[in-house]
Coordinates of C-alpha atoms in Angstrom, one line a residue:
Chain D
M1 CA -5.0 -17.4 1.8
S2 CA -7.7 -20.2 2.0
G3 CA -6.0 -21.6 -0.5
M4 CA -3.2 -21.9 1.2
R5 CA -5.1 -22.8 4.6
A6 CA -6.6 -25.9 2.5
S7 CA -2.9 -27.4 1.3
V8 CA -1.8 -27.1 4.9
S9 CA -4.8 -29.7 6.1
A10 CA -3.8 -31.9 3.7
E11 CA -0.4 -32.1 4.5
R12 CA -1.3 -32.2 7.7
R13 CA -4.1 -35.5 7.4
Q14 CA -1.5 -37.4 5.6
P15 CA 1.6 -38.0 7.7
A16 CA -1.5 -40.0 9.9
G17 CA -0.6 -42.9 7.9
E18 CA -3.9 -43.1 7.0
V19 CA -4.8 -43.9 3.1
T20 CA -7.4 -41.5 2.7
A21 CA -10.1 -42.4 0.3
G22 CA -11.9 -40.0 -2.3
G23 CA -8.9 -38.2 -4.1
R24 CA -9.8 -34.4 -4.7
Y25 CA -13.0 -34.9 -3.5
T26 CA -14.9 -35.4 -0.3
I27 CA -18.1 -35.4 -1.6
R28 CA -19.4 -36.0 -4.8
A29 CA -23.3 -36.2 -6.3
E30 CA -24.5 -36.7 -9.0
G31 CA -27.4 -36.4 -10.2
V32 CA -29.3 -36.7 -6.8
R33 CA -32.9 -37.5 -6.7
K34 CA -34.8 -37.8 -3.7
L35 CA -38.9 -37.7 -4.1
Y36 CA -41.5 -37.4 -0.8
G37 CA -44.4 -38.2 -2.5
R38 CA -44.3 -36.5 -5.3
F39 CA -43.1 -34.1 -4.3
A40 CA -39.0 -33.7 -5.5
A41 CA -36.7 -32.5 -2.6
L42 CA -34.1 -32.6 -4.2
D43 CA -34.0 -33.1 -8.2
G44 CA -31.0 -34.0 -10.1
L45 CA -28.7 -32.4 -7.6
D46 CA -24.6 -32.3 -8.1
L47 CA -22.1 -31.2 -5.6
T48 CA -18.4 -31.6 -5.4
V49 CA -16.5 -30.5 -2.1
E50 CA -13.1 -30.3 -2.1
R51 CA -11.1 -32.2 0.2
G52 CA -10.0 -29.9 3.3
T53 CA -12.1 -26.6 2.6
V54 CA -15.4 -25.5 4.2
H55 CA -18.4 -25.4 0.8
G56 CA -21.8 -23.7 2.2
L57 CA -25.0 -24.9 0.9
L58 CA -27.1 -21.6 0.6
G59 CA -31.0 -21.2 -0.1
P60 CA -34.4 -20.8 1.2
N61 CA -36.5 -23.1 3.5
G62 CA -37.7 -26.1 1.6
A63 CA -34.4 -25.9 -1.3
G64 CA -33.4 -29.4 -0.4
K65 CA -30.7 -28.7 1.7
T66 CA -31.7 -30.8 5.0
T67 CA -32.6 -33.7 2.6
A68 CA -29.2 -33.2 0.8
V69 CA -27.4 -33.2 3.9
R70 CA -29.4 -36.4 4.9
V71 CA -28.5 -37.9 1.9
L72 CA -24.9 -37.5 2.0
T73 CA -25.1 -38.9 5.9
T74 CA -27.1 -42.3 5.1
L75 CA -30.1 -41.0 7.0
S76 CA -31.9 -41.0 4.2
R77 CA -31.9 -42.9 0.7
A78 CA -31.9 -41.2 -2.6
D79 CA -34.4 -42.5 -5.4
A80 CA -31.5 -41.4 -8.3
G81 CA -28.6 -40.9 -8.8
R82 CA -24.8 -41.2 -7.5
A83 CA -23.4 -39.8 -3.9
E84 CA -20.3 -40.5 -2.6
V85 CA -18.2 -39.4 0.7
C86 CA -15.1 -39.9 1.6
G87 CA -15.0 -42.1 -1.5
L88 CA -17.1 -44.2 -0.4
D89 CA -20.9 -44.8 -1.6
V90 CA -23.5 -43.5 1.0
R91 CA -25.6 -46.6 -0.6
A92 CA -23.4 -48.9 -1.1
E93 CA -21.5 -48.8 2.1
P94 CA -23.9 -46.9 4.8
E95 CA -21.9 -48.1 7.7
K96 CA -18.5 -46.9 6.6
V97 CA -19.7 -43.8 5.7
R98 CA -20.6 -43.1 9.2
A99 CA -17.6 -44.1 10.9
R100 CA -16.1 -41.1 9.0
I101 CA -18.4 -38.1 9.4
G102 CA -20.4 -36.3 11.7
L103 CA -23.3 -34.6 11.9
T104 CA -24.7 -31.6 14.0
G105 CA -27.2 -29.1 13.7
Q106 CA -30.6 -29.1 13.7
Y107 CA -31.7 -32.1 13.2
A108 CA -29.1 -34.0 15.1
A109 CA -30.1 -33.2 18.4
V110 CA -28.7 -34.0 21.9
D111 CA -30.5 -35.8 24.3
E112 CA -32.3 -33.0 26.7
T113 CA -32.9 -35.2 30.1
L114 CA -28.6 -36.1 30.3
S115 CA -26.7 -33.6 31.4
G116 CA -24.0 -31.8 28.8
R117 CA -21.1 -34.0 30.4
Q118 CA -23.3 -37.3 30.4
N119 CA -24.0 -36.3 26.6
L120 CA -20.5 -36.5 25.9
V121 CA -19.8 -39.1 27.6
L122 CA -22.3 -41.3 26.3
F123 CA -21.0 -40.4 22.3
G124 CA -17.6 -41.4 23.4
R125 CA -18.8 -44.8 24.4
L126 CA -20.9 -45.1 21.1
F127 CA -17.7 -44.1 19.8
K128 CA -15.9 -47.1 21.0
L129 CA -13.8 -44.5 24.0
G130 CA -14.3 -47.3 26.7
R131 CA -15.2 -46.0 30.1
R132 CA -12.2 -43.8 31.1
G133 CA -11.3 -42.8 27.6
A134 CA -15.1 -41.5 26.8
A135 CA -15.0 -39.4 30.5
R136 CA -11.4 -38.0 29.8
R137 CA -12.7 -37.3 25.6
A138 CA -16.1 -35.4 27.9
E139 CA -13.8 -33.7 30.4
E140 CA -12.1 -31.8 27.3
L141 CA -14.4 -30.8 25.2
L142 CA -16.7 -29.2 28.1
E143 CA -13.6 -27.5 29.0
Q144 CA -13.4 -26.5 25.1
F145 CA -16.5 -25.3 24.5
G146 CA -17.2 -23.2 27.9
L147 CA -19.6 -25.6 28.9
T148 CA -17.4 -26.8 32.3
E149 CA -20.2 -24.8 34.5
A150 CA -22.9 -25.9 33.4
A151 CA -21.6 -29.9 32.9
D152 CA -24.0 -31.1 35.4
R153 CA -27.2 -29.6 34.4
S154 CA -29.5 -31.5 31.9
A155 CA -28.9 -30.2 28.5
G156 CA -32.8 -29.4 28.2
Q157 CA -32.2 -26.5 30.6
Y158 CA -29.1 -24.9 28.3
S159 CA -29.5 -21.9 26.2
G160 CA -29.5 -21.4 22.7
G161 CA -26.0 -21.3 22.8
M162 CA -25.1 -23.4 24.9
R163 CA -27.1 -26.0 23.5
R164 CA -25.5 -25.1 19.7
R165 CA -22.0 -25.3 21.3
L166 CA -22.7 -29.0 22.8
D167 CA -24.1 -30.2 20.0
L168 CA -20.9 -29.9 18.4
A169 CA -19.0 -31.0 21.2
A170 CA -20.9 -34.3 20.6
G171 CA -19.9 -33.8 16.8
L172 CA -16.2 -33.8 17.4
V173 CA -15.9 -36.5 19.7
L174 CA -13.7 -37.9 17.4
T175 CA -12.4 -35.6 15.0
P176 CA -14.3 -37.0 11.6
E177 CA -13.4 -36.6 8.1
L178 CA -15.8 -34.8 7.1
L179 CA -18.4 -32.8 9.1
F180 CA -21.9 -32.1 8.4
L181 CA -23.2 -28.3 10.2
D182 CA -26.9 -28.1 9.3
E183 CA -28.0 -24.6 10.5
P184 CA -25.5 -24.0 12.9
T185 CA -26.7 -20.9 14.1
T186 CA -30.0 -20.4 13.0
G187 CA -31.7 -19.0 15.2
L188 CA -29.0 -17.8 17.9
D189 CA -28.3 -14.4 19.4
P190 CA -25.9 -12.4 17.4
R191 CA -23.4 -13.2 20.9
S192 CA -24.1 -17.0 20.4
R193 CA -23.6 -16.8 16.4
N194 CA -19.8 -15.5 16.7
Q195 CA -18.7 -18.1 19.4
V196 CA -20.4 -20.8 16.7
W197 CA -18.6 -19.2 13.9
A198 CA -15.4 -19.1 15.5
T199 CA -15.8 -22.8 16.7
I200 CA -16.2 -24.0 13.2
R201 CA -13.2 -22.1 12.2
S202 CA -10.9 -23.3 14.5
L203 CA -12.1 -26.5 13.2
V204 CA -11.2 -26.3 9.9
G205 CA -7.1 -26.3 11.4
L206 CA -7.8 -29.6 12.2
G207 CA -8.0 -30.5 8.6
T208 CA -11.8 -31.3 8.6
T209 CA -13.9 -31.1 5.7
V210 CA -17.1 -28.9 6.7
L211 CA -20.1 -28.6 4.4
L212 CA -22.2 -26.0 6.0
T213 CA -25.7 -25.1 5.2
T214 CA -27.7 -21.6 6.2
Q215 CA -30.0 -19.4 5.0
Y216 CA -27.9 -17.0 5.7
L217 CA -26.0 -15.3 2.5
E218 CA -23.5 -13.9 5.3
E219 CA -22.8 -16.4 7.2
A220 CA -21.8 -18.4 4.3
D221 CA -19.6 -15.4 3.1
Q222 CA -18.1 -15.8 6.7
L223 CA -16.9 -19.4 6.6
A224 CA -17.2 -20.8 3.6
D225 CA -14.7 -21.4 0.5
R226 CA -16.9 -22.4 -2.0
I227 CA -21.0 -22.2 -1.7
S228 CA -23.7 -24.0 -3.6
V229 CA -26.8 -22.1 -4.1
L230 CA -29.2 -24.8 -3.7
N231 CA -33.5 -24.3 -5.2
R232 CA -35.8 -26.7 -5.8
G233 CA -33.3 -28.9 -5.4
R234 CA -30.6 -28.1 -7.2
V235 CA -27.2 -26.6 -7.2
V236 CA -28.3 -23.3 -9.1
S237 CA -25.1 -21.5 -8.8
E238 CA -21.6 -22.2 -7.5
G239 CA -18.7 -20.1 -6.8
T240 CA -16.8 -18.6 -3.9
P241 CA -18.6 -16.4 -1.7
D242 CA -16.9 -13.5 -4.2
Q243 CA -18.1 -15.1 -7.4
L244 CA -21.5 -15.2 -6.3
K245 CA -22.1 -12.1 -4.9
S246 CA -21.1 -10.7 -8.3
V247 CA -23.6 -12.6 -10.1
M248 CA -25.9 -11.8 -7.5
G249 CA -26.2 -8.2 -8.5
A250 CA -24.5 -5.1 -7.2
D251 CA -25.2 -3.5 -4.0
R252 CA -28.3 -1.1 -4.3
V253 CA -28.5 2.9 -3.3
E254 CA -32.3 2.9 -2.4
V255 CA -34.2 6.4 -1.3
V256 CA -37.9 6.7 0.1
L257 CA -39.7 10.1 -0.6
R258 CA -42.2 11.6 1.4
D259 CA -44.4 13.0 -1.2
T260 CA -45.6 10.5 -4.2
D261 CA -45.8 13.6 -6.5
D262 CA -42.0 13.4 -6.4
L263 CA -41.8 10.4 -7.5
D264 CA -41.0 10.8 -11.2
R265 CA -38.9 13.4 -11.1
A266 CA -37.1 11.6 -8.3
A267 CA -36.7 8.7 -10.3
S268 CA -34.7 10.4 -13.4
I269 CA -32.6 12.4 -10.8
V270 CA -31.6 8.3 -9.6
R271 CA -31.2 7.1 -12.6
A272 CA -28.9 10.2 -13.4
V273 CA -26.9 9.8 -11.2
T274 CA -26.5 6.1 -10.5
G275 CA -26.5 6.0 -14.7
G276 CA -28.4 2.6 -14.1
P277 CA -32.2 1.5 -14.0
A278 CA -34.9 2.7 -11.4
E279 CA -37.2 0.7 -9.6
V280 CA -40.0 2.3 -8.1
D281 CA -42.4 1.1 -6.0
T282 CA -44.9 3.5 -5.8
D283 CA -46.8 2.1 -2.8
T284 CA -43.7 2.6 -0.2
R285 CA -42.3 6.0 -2.1
R286 CA -39.5 3.6 -2.6
I287 CA -36.7 4.4 -5.5
S288 CA -33.6 1.9 -5.6
A289 CA -31.1 1.4 -8.2
P290 CA -28.1 -1.1 -8.6
T291 CA -24.5 0.8 -8.1
V292 CA -21.1 -0.2 -8.6
D293 CA -19.6 2.4 -5.9
R294 CA -21.7 3.0 -2.9
V295 CA -20.0 6.0 -1.1
S296 CA -20.2 8.1 -4.3
A297 CA -23.7 7.1 -4.9
L298 CA -25.0 8.0 -1.9
T299 CA -23.2 11.5 -1.4
G300 CA -24.0 12.7 -5.1
L301 CA -27.8 11.3 -4.7
A302 CA -28.2 12.8 -2.0
R303 CA -26.7 16.1 -3.0
A304 CA -28.9 15.9 -6.4
L305 CA -32.3 15.5 -4.5
H306 CA -31.4 18.3 -2.0
D307 CA -30.9 20.4 -4.5
A308 CA -34.0 19.5 -6.4
H309 CA -35.9 20.5 -3.3
V310 CA -36.9 16.5 -3.2
A311 CA -37.9 15.5 0.3
L312 CA -36.8 12.2 1.9
T313 CA -37.6 9.8 4.8
D314 CA -35.3 8.1 4.2
I315 CA -31.7 7.1 2.4
G316 CA -29.1 4.7 2.3
T317 CA -27.1 1.4 0.8
R318 CA -27.7 -2.0 1.3
G319 CA -26.3 -5.4 -0.1
P320 CA -28.2 -7.6 -2.6
T321 CA -30.8 -9.4 -0.3
L322 CA -30.9 -13.3 -0.4
D323 CA -34.8 -12.8 -1.9
E324 CA -33.5 -10.6 -4.4
A325 CA -30.2 -13.2 -5.5
F326 CA -32.7 -16.4 -5.6
L327 CA -35.6 -14.4 -7.3
H328 CA -31.9 -13.4 -9.7
L329 CA -30.0 -17.0 -9.9
T330 CA -33.6 -19.0 -10.1
A331 CA -34.5 -16.9 -13.2
E332 CA -31.5 -17.2 -14.6
H333 CA -31.7 -21.1 -13.8
G334 CA -35.0 -20.6 -15.8
D335 CA -33.4 -19.2 -18.6
A336 CA -30.6 -21.7 -18.7
T337 CA -33.0 -24.8 -18.7
R338 CA -35.5 -23.2 -22.0
T339 CA -31.9 -22.3 -23.8
T340 CA -30.9 -25.8 -23.5
T341 CA -34.5 -26.9 -24.5
E342 CA -34.4 -24.5 -27.6
A343 CA -31.2 -25.7 -28.9
A344 CA -32.3 -29.5 -28.5
Chain X
M1 CA -15.9 -26.2 -10.8
T2 CA -12.3 -25.9 -11.8
T3 CA -9.4 -24.1 -9.9
H4 CA -9.6 -23.2 -6.3
S5 CA -8.5 -19.4 -6.2
S6 CA -9.8 -16.7 -4.8
P7 CA -9.2 -15.8 -1.2
G8 CA -12.0 -15.5 1.0
P9 CA -13.2 -12.4 2.8
V10 CA -10.4 -11.0 4.9
Q11 CA -12.4 -12.0 8.4
R12 CA -12.5 -15.2 8.3
A13 CA -8.3 -15.8 8.7
G14 CA -8.6 -18.1 12.3
R15 CA -10.2 -16.1 14.7
A16 CA -10.3 -17.6 17.7
D17 CA -11.8 -14.8 19.9
D18 CA -15.1 -14.9 21.0
A19 CA -15.2 -17.0 24.8
G20 CA -12.1 -18.6 24.7
L21 CA -12.4 -21.3 22.4
R22 CA -9.3 -22.8 21.8
P23 CA -8.9 -25.4 19.0
P24 CA -9.1 -29.0 19.5
A25 CA -6.5 -30.3 20.8
A26 CA -4.7 -34.1 19.5
V27 CA -7.8 -36.2 19.5
P28 CA -7.9 -39.6 17.2
V29 CA -9.9 -39.3 14.4
L30 CA -12.5 -41.4 12.3
P31 CA -12.8 -43.6 10.9
L32 CA -13.7 -46.3 13.3
R33 CA -13.5 -49.4 11.6
P34 CA -17.0 -51.2 11.5
P35 CA -16.4 -55.0 12.4
T36 CA -16.6 -57.3 10.4
T37 CA -16.8 -61.0 11.2
P38 CA -20.3 -62.3 12.5
L39 CA -19.4 -62.4 16.6
A40 CA -17.5 -59.2 16.5
R41 CA -20.4 -57.5 15.0
L42 CA -22.7 -59.2 17.7
R43 CA -20.1 -57.9 20.2
W44 CA -20.7 -54.5 18.6
A45 CA -24.5 -54.5 18.7
A46 CA -24.0 -55.4 22.1
G47 CA -21.6 -53.2 23.2
D48 CA -24.1 -50.2 21.8
G49 CA -26.9 -51.8 23.0
W50 CA -25.9 -51.3 26.5
T51 CA -24.4 -48.0 26.3
L52 CA -28.0 -47.5 25.7
T53 CA -29.6 -49.3 27.9
R54 CA -27.7 -46.8 30.6
R55 CA -28.8 -44.1 28.8
N56 CA -32.6 -44.8 29.0
M57 CA -32.0 -46.0 33.1
T58 CA -30.4 -42.6 33.8
H59 CA -33.4 -40.9 32.2
V60 CA -35.6 -42.8 35.1
V61 CA -32.9 -41.7 37.4
R62 CA -32.6 -37.9 36.1
A63 CA -36.8 -37.9 36.1
P64 CA -37.5 -40.0 38.6
E65 CA -41.2 -37.7 39.3
E66 CA -42.1 -40.5 35.9
I67 CA -41.7 -43.7 37.4
A68 CA -43.2 -43.2 40.4
L69 CA -46.2 -42.0 38.6
Y70 CA -46.0 -45.3 37.1
F71 CA -45.4 -47.3 40.2
S72 CA -48.0 -45.4 41.9
L73 CA -50.5 -46.6 39.4
P74 CA -50.8 -50.3 39.6
I75 CA -50.2 -49.9 43.7
V76 CA -54.0 -47.8 43.5
F77 CA -55.3 -50.1 41.7
V78 CA -54.6 -52.8 43.6
L79 CA -56.1 -50.7 46.6
V80 CA -59.3 -49.4 44.6
F81 CA -60.1 -53.1 43.1
G82 CA -59.1 -54.8 45.9
Y83 CA -60.9 -52.7 49.0
V84 CA -63.0 -51.0 46.9
F85 CA -65.0 -52.7 44.4
G86 CA -63.8 -56.2 46.2
G87 CA -66.5 -56.8 48.0
G88 CA -68.7 -56.8 45.0
M89 CA -66.5 -59.3 43.2
A90 CA -67.0 -62.9 42.7
V91 CA -63.9 -65.3 42.3
P92 CA -65.4 -68.2 40.6
D93 CA -63.3 -70.7 43.4
G94 CA -64.6 -69.1 46.4
G95 CA -61.1 -68.0 47.7
G96 CA -60.7 -64.2 48.4
Y97 CA -60.1 -61.6 45.6
R98 CA -57.5 -59.7 46.7
E99 CA -55.6 -63.1 45.7
F100 CA -57.7 -63.5 42.1
L101 CA -57.1 -59.6 42.1
V102 CA -53.0 -59.5 42.3
P103 CA -52.3 -60.9 39.7
G104 CA -54.3 -59.7 37.3
V105 CA -52.6 -56.2 38.6
F106 CA -49.2 -58.1 37.3
V107 CA -50.5 -58.0 34.2
M108 CA -52.1 -55.0 33.5
T109 CA -49.0 -53.5 34.3
M110 CA -47.1 -54.7 31.9
L111 CA -49.4 -53.7 29.5
Y112 CA -49.7 -49.9 30.6
G113 CA -45.7 -49.8 30.6
M114 CA -46.5 -49.8 27.1
G115 CA -47.3 -46.0 27.1
A116 CA -44.6 -45.3 28.7
T117 CA -42.0 -47.3 26.0
A118 CA -43.8 -45.6 23.4
T119 CA -43.7 -42.4 24.1
A120 CA -40.2 -42.2 24.7
V121 CA -39.2 -43.3 21.4
A122 CA -41.5 -40.9 20.0
T123 CA -39.6 -38.1 22.2
D124 CA -36.2 -39.8 20.6
V125 CA -37.6 -39.8 17.2
G126 CA -39.1 -36.3 17.6
R127 CA -35.8 -34.6 19.3
G128 CA -33.8 -35.9 16.3
V129 CA -31.6 -37.8 18.9
V130 CA -32.3 -40.9 16.8
D131 CA -30.7 -39.2 13.7
R132 CA -27.9 -38.6 15.5
F133 CA -27.2 -42.3 16.7
R134 CA -28.5 -43.1 12.9
A135 CA -25.5 -41.1 11.7
M136 CA -23.1 -42.4 14.1
P137 CA -21.2 -45.9 13.6
V138 CA -23.4 -47.3 16.0
A139 CA -25.1 -50.6 15.6
R140 CA -28.7 -50.2 14.2
S141 CA -30.5 -52.6 16.4
A142 CA -28.9 -51.0 19.8
L143 CA -31.5 -48.3 20.3
L144 CA -34.3 -50.8 19.9
T145 CA -32.8 -53.2 22.0
G146 CA -31.6 -50.5 24.7
R147 CA -35.1 -49.4 25.0
S148 CA -36.0 -53.2 24.9
A149 CA -33.3 -53.7 27.5
A150 CA -33.8 -50.7 30.0
D151 CA -38.1 -51.3 29.9
L152 CA -36.9 -54.9 31.0
L153 CA -35.0 -53.7 33.9
R154 CA -38.1 -51.0 34.9
A155 CA -40.8 -53.6 34.2
L156 CA -38.6 -55.6 37.0
L157 CA -38.6 -52.9 39.6
E158 CA -42.1 -52.3 38.8
T159 CA -43.2 -55.8 39.2
T160 CA -40.9 -55.9 42.6
A161 CA -43.0 -53.1 44.0
L162 CA -46.1 -55.0 43.2
V163 CA -45.2 -58.2 44.8
A164 CA -44.0 -55.6 48.0
T165 CA -47.3 -54.4 47.8
G166 CA -49.1 -57.6 46.8
L167 CA -48.0 -59.3 50.3
L168 CA -49.1 -56.6 52.4
V169 CA -52.7 -57.0 51.3
G170 CA -53.1 -60.5 52.0
W171 CA -51.7 -61.7 48.8
G172 CA -49.2 -64.4 48.9
W173 CA -47.3 -67.4 47.0
H174 CA -48.6 -71.4 48.2
R175 CA -46.9 -73.7 45.5
G176 CA -43.3 -72.6 46.2
V177 CA -41.0 -69.8 45.7
G178 CA -39.5 -71.7 42.1
N179 CA -42.9 -71.6 40.4
A180 CA -43.6 -68.4 41.8
L181 CA -39.8 -67.0 40.0
L182 CA -41.5 -69.0 37.3
A183 CA -44.8 -67.0 36.8
L184 CA -42.7 -63.6 37.3
S185 CA -40.8 -64.7 34.2
L186 CA -43.8 -64.9 32.2
V187 CA -44.9 -61.2 33.1
L188 CA -41.9 -60.3 32.1
L189 CA -41.9 -61.9 29.0
L190 CA -45.2 -61.0 28.5
R191 CA -43.7 -57.3 29.0
V192 CA -41.0 -58.3 26.4
A193 CA -43.5 -58.6 24.1
I194 CA -45.2 -55.2 25.1
T195 CA -42.3 -53.6 24.4
W196 CA -41.9 -54.4 21.0
V197 CA -45.7 -53.3 20.3
G198 CA -44.7 -49.8 21.8
I199 CA -41.6 -49.4 20.3
W200 CA -43.6 -49.8 17.1
I201 CA -45.8 -47.6 18.0
G202 CA -43.4 -44.8 19.0
L203 CA -42.2 -45.3 15.8
V204 CA -45.1 -44.9 13.8
V205 CA -47.0 -41.9 15.5
P206 CA -45.8 -38.4 14.5
N207 CA -45.3 -37.2 18.0
P208 CA -45.0 -38.1 21.6
D209 CA -48.5 -36.3 22.8
T210 CA -50.0 -38.9 20.4
V211 CA -49.0 -41.7 22.0
G212 CA -51.3 -40.2 25.1
V213 CA -54.4 -39.5 23.5
I214 CA -54.1 -43.5 21.5
I215 CA -52.2 -45.7 23.8
F216 CA -55.4 -46.0 27.0
P217 CA -58.5 -46.3 24.2
L218 CA -56.1 -49.0 22.8
A219 CA -55.2 -50.8 26.0
F220 CA -58.5 -50.3 28.3
P221 CA -60.3 -52.7 25.9
F222 CA -57.6 -55.2 26.7
T223 CA -57.6 -55.3 29.9
A224 CA -61.4 -55.2 30.5
I225 CA -61.9 -58.2 28.3
S226 CA -59.7 -60.3 30.1
N227 CA -59.7 -62.2 33.4
V228 CA -58.1 -59.2 34.9
F229 CA -59.9 -58.3 37.4
V230 CA -62.9 -60.3 36.6
A231 CA -63.4 -64.5 35.4
P232 CA -64.0 -65.1 32.0
E233 CA -66.6 -67.6 33.1
L234 CA -68.5 -64.5 34.8
M235 CA -69.0 -63.0 31.5
P236 CA -71.9 -63.3 28.8
G237 CA -70.8 -66.7 26.8
W238 CA -69.3 -64.9 23.6
L239 CA -67.6 -62.7 25.4
G240 CA -65.9 -65.0 27.8
A241 CA -65.0 -66.7 25.0
V242 CA -62.7 -63.4 23.3
S243 CA -61.6 -63.1 27.4
E244 CA -60.7 -66.5 27.0
W245 CA -58.8 -66.1 24.5
N246 CA -57.0 -62.4 25.3
P247 CA -53.1 -62.7 25.4
L248 CA -53.6 -60.6 28.8
S249 CA -56.0 -63.5 30.2
A250 CA -53.4 -65.9 29.3
T251 CA -50.3 -65.0 31.3
A252 CA -53.0 -63.8 34.3
A253 CA -54.7 -67.4 34.5
A254 CA -51.1 -69.2 33.9
I255 CA -49.5 -67.2 37.0
R256 CA -52.5 -67.5 38.8
E257 CA -51.9 -71.2 38.4
L258 CA -48.3 -71.3 39.5
F259 CA -48.7 -68.9 42.1
G260 CA -51.3 -71.6 43.8
N261 CA -54.1 -68.5 43.5
P262 CA -57.6 -68.4 43.2
G263 CA -59.3 -67.9 39.8
V264 CA -57.8 -70.6 37.7
A265 CA -59.1 -70.5 34.4
G266 CA -62.4 -72.6 33.1
D267 CA -62.2 -75.8 31.0
S268 CA -61.9 -74.2 27.8
W269 CA -59.1 -75.0 26.0
A270 CA -57.4 -71.7 26.1
G271 CA -58.2 -72.4 29.7
E272 CA -56.8 -75.6 30.5
H273 CA -53.5 -74.5 28.2
A274 CA -53.0 -71.3 30.1
L275 CA -49.5 -72.5 30.1
L276 CA -48.3 -72.9 26.8
L277 CA -50.2 -69.7 25.9
A278 CA -49.0 -67.7 28.6
V279 CA -45.8 -68.2 26.1
A280 CA -46.8 -68.7 22.9
W281 CA -48.4 -65.5 22.8
P282 CA -45.4 -63.2 23.4
V283 CA -43.1 -65.4 21.3
L284 CA -45.8 -64.6 18.5
I285 CA -46.0 -61.1 19.3
I286 CA -42.4 -60.0 19.8
A287 CA -42.0 -62.3 15.9
V288 CA -44.7 -59.9 14.2
F289 CA -43.6 -56.8 16.2
A290 CA -40.4 -56.9 16.3
P291 CA -39.2 -57.3 12.6
L292 CA -41.8 -54.6 11.8
A293 CA -40.1 -52.1 14.2
V294 CA -36.5 -52.5 13.4
R295 CA -37.9 -52.5 9.3
R296 CA -39.9 -49.0 10.8
Y297 CA -36.6 -47.7 12.6
Q298 CA -34.3 -48.4 9.3
R299 CA -36.7 -46.8 7.2
A300 CA -37.1 -43.7 9.7
G301 CA -35.0 -41.3 7.0
D302 CA -37.5 -41.7 4.1

């Protein structure tokens, strides 16, 4: 389905008569390094993003997501490597790059003293829409993003969700070829988050390519066609959400015991039921094991432990947490590096 | 990266349910075409600069309490120094102290505007508004020229308020309207120079709060060791010399001369060429700090 959508949007873009530069890829970065003092925020970043897709950049705090966005949006200059956005070298032709992209999120704020409407008119004027054009576009965006009623209040008085919507609207005064969304839902309540998600989904229909940075696996899963996992300034894994989840390890079934004495006995039951290795945490009396079929693992385990008279305080299944995924992926990445070194 | 094959999760299929968000209507699509000829670039830069000037002026309209504060400070200075300390203050030519004081307060007001400039710039940088502008097809100079122009307009308001206050307390100009207007232009020229210092400070400090902490210790010595409140002849020799070469003193001495107010500077070189220095100092300050600020701004991301 997402493949189909990508081709539809590619077609929509063509009739505009615009020769779209860069061919199949909207972003191509190779070996990008960015140093802050001796700290390498980006340490050889390779990234390709296909035109008309939503690409997730997933990683923990400090992984280099924001630095990557800053380099690609011409806000920072890379110390080494090459980066092309819309077929243009960000270092050689930053002005032309800026004329094609939109940036919203964490670090691209709106003016908090101005009202929502004044903000949008300001951005419209800076996008050379002219006085009337900017005013008309501001009205449309306010309406579209459900901000008409709050239009004349200072953006500083907006709720988190409203501000984020205004921020998105400001990034869409003109439809960009490539939109950068830097942690668009960090700190939002679930309702506002869903609103922002819905907005992002509707954008894709316009043929805009989206680069989305997020700390949340779920968000990347919900929105992205492909995901690159970033750690310490490098992409450590890349693929569709499904591919990535399978790399990140299976779902786990987990039990918490009432009595420490039962740990050994329970661990062997868990091993027998799931057929896999069980992880035992003595302090929290927690035993967990990977599983392919969550439902049968859970019911089977509940029955077996009940029959063996092991008292539980909790039982359940959970997907791999991002922490686990990162441990997994970075460990794997480290191995790969070591192998290459040995081979060489 | 090979083929783009596997379908994503089902939930993604275009649900525009929440909050009645509709897909954006047909809108002009980027790219804009950046100007290529020098003249077109200049027009582009001027247009963006003016847009951002208006943005900064809108701030004044939306947060008038701030400007009220800035208006009240010089007025308080005129009243406190003019009436409370005025009796004890001597003026070399024997003129009235308030006639001597008001031009000094003009100059002092311009200097303290530096705090407002630096705070505004640091706030923009801190909140990420600057990053947004910098990632847009907006002339790089626009944010700084917009700030400078808005602060000049604001200084014009402040100066007007001060002229009115001055007239109320018995100050006046005695050498014709032409000279008086020339004097006011010198005041505004000084303000432009100070604005660029303020912009640079705003870009250098880590956050707006720092500005509040450093600006007074930075600015106060400049007003204290100058001819703003006391004629340099009345200071100890070396202090008087420092005071005469102070850029603030140059402007204050020059405008006293042009207004025909007492306290025309002494017979030192600096004193005799006050008019020249009142132009040279600000030009020099702009020549140093404007490029510094622009460079700093261009590298703000690194």
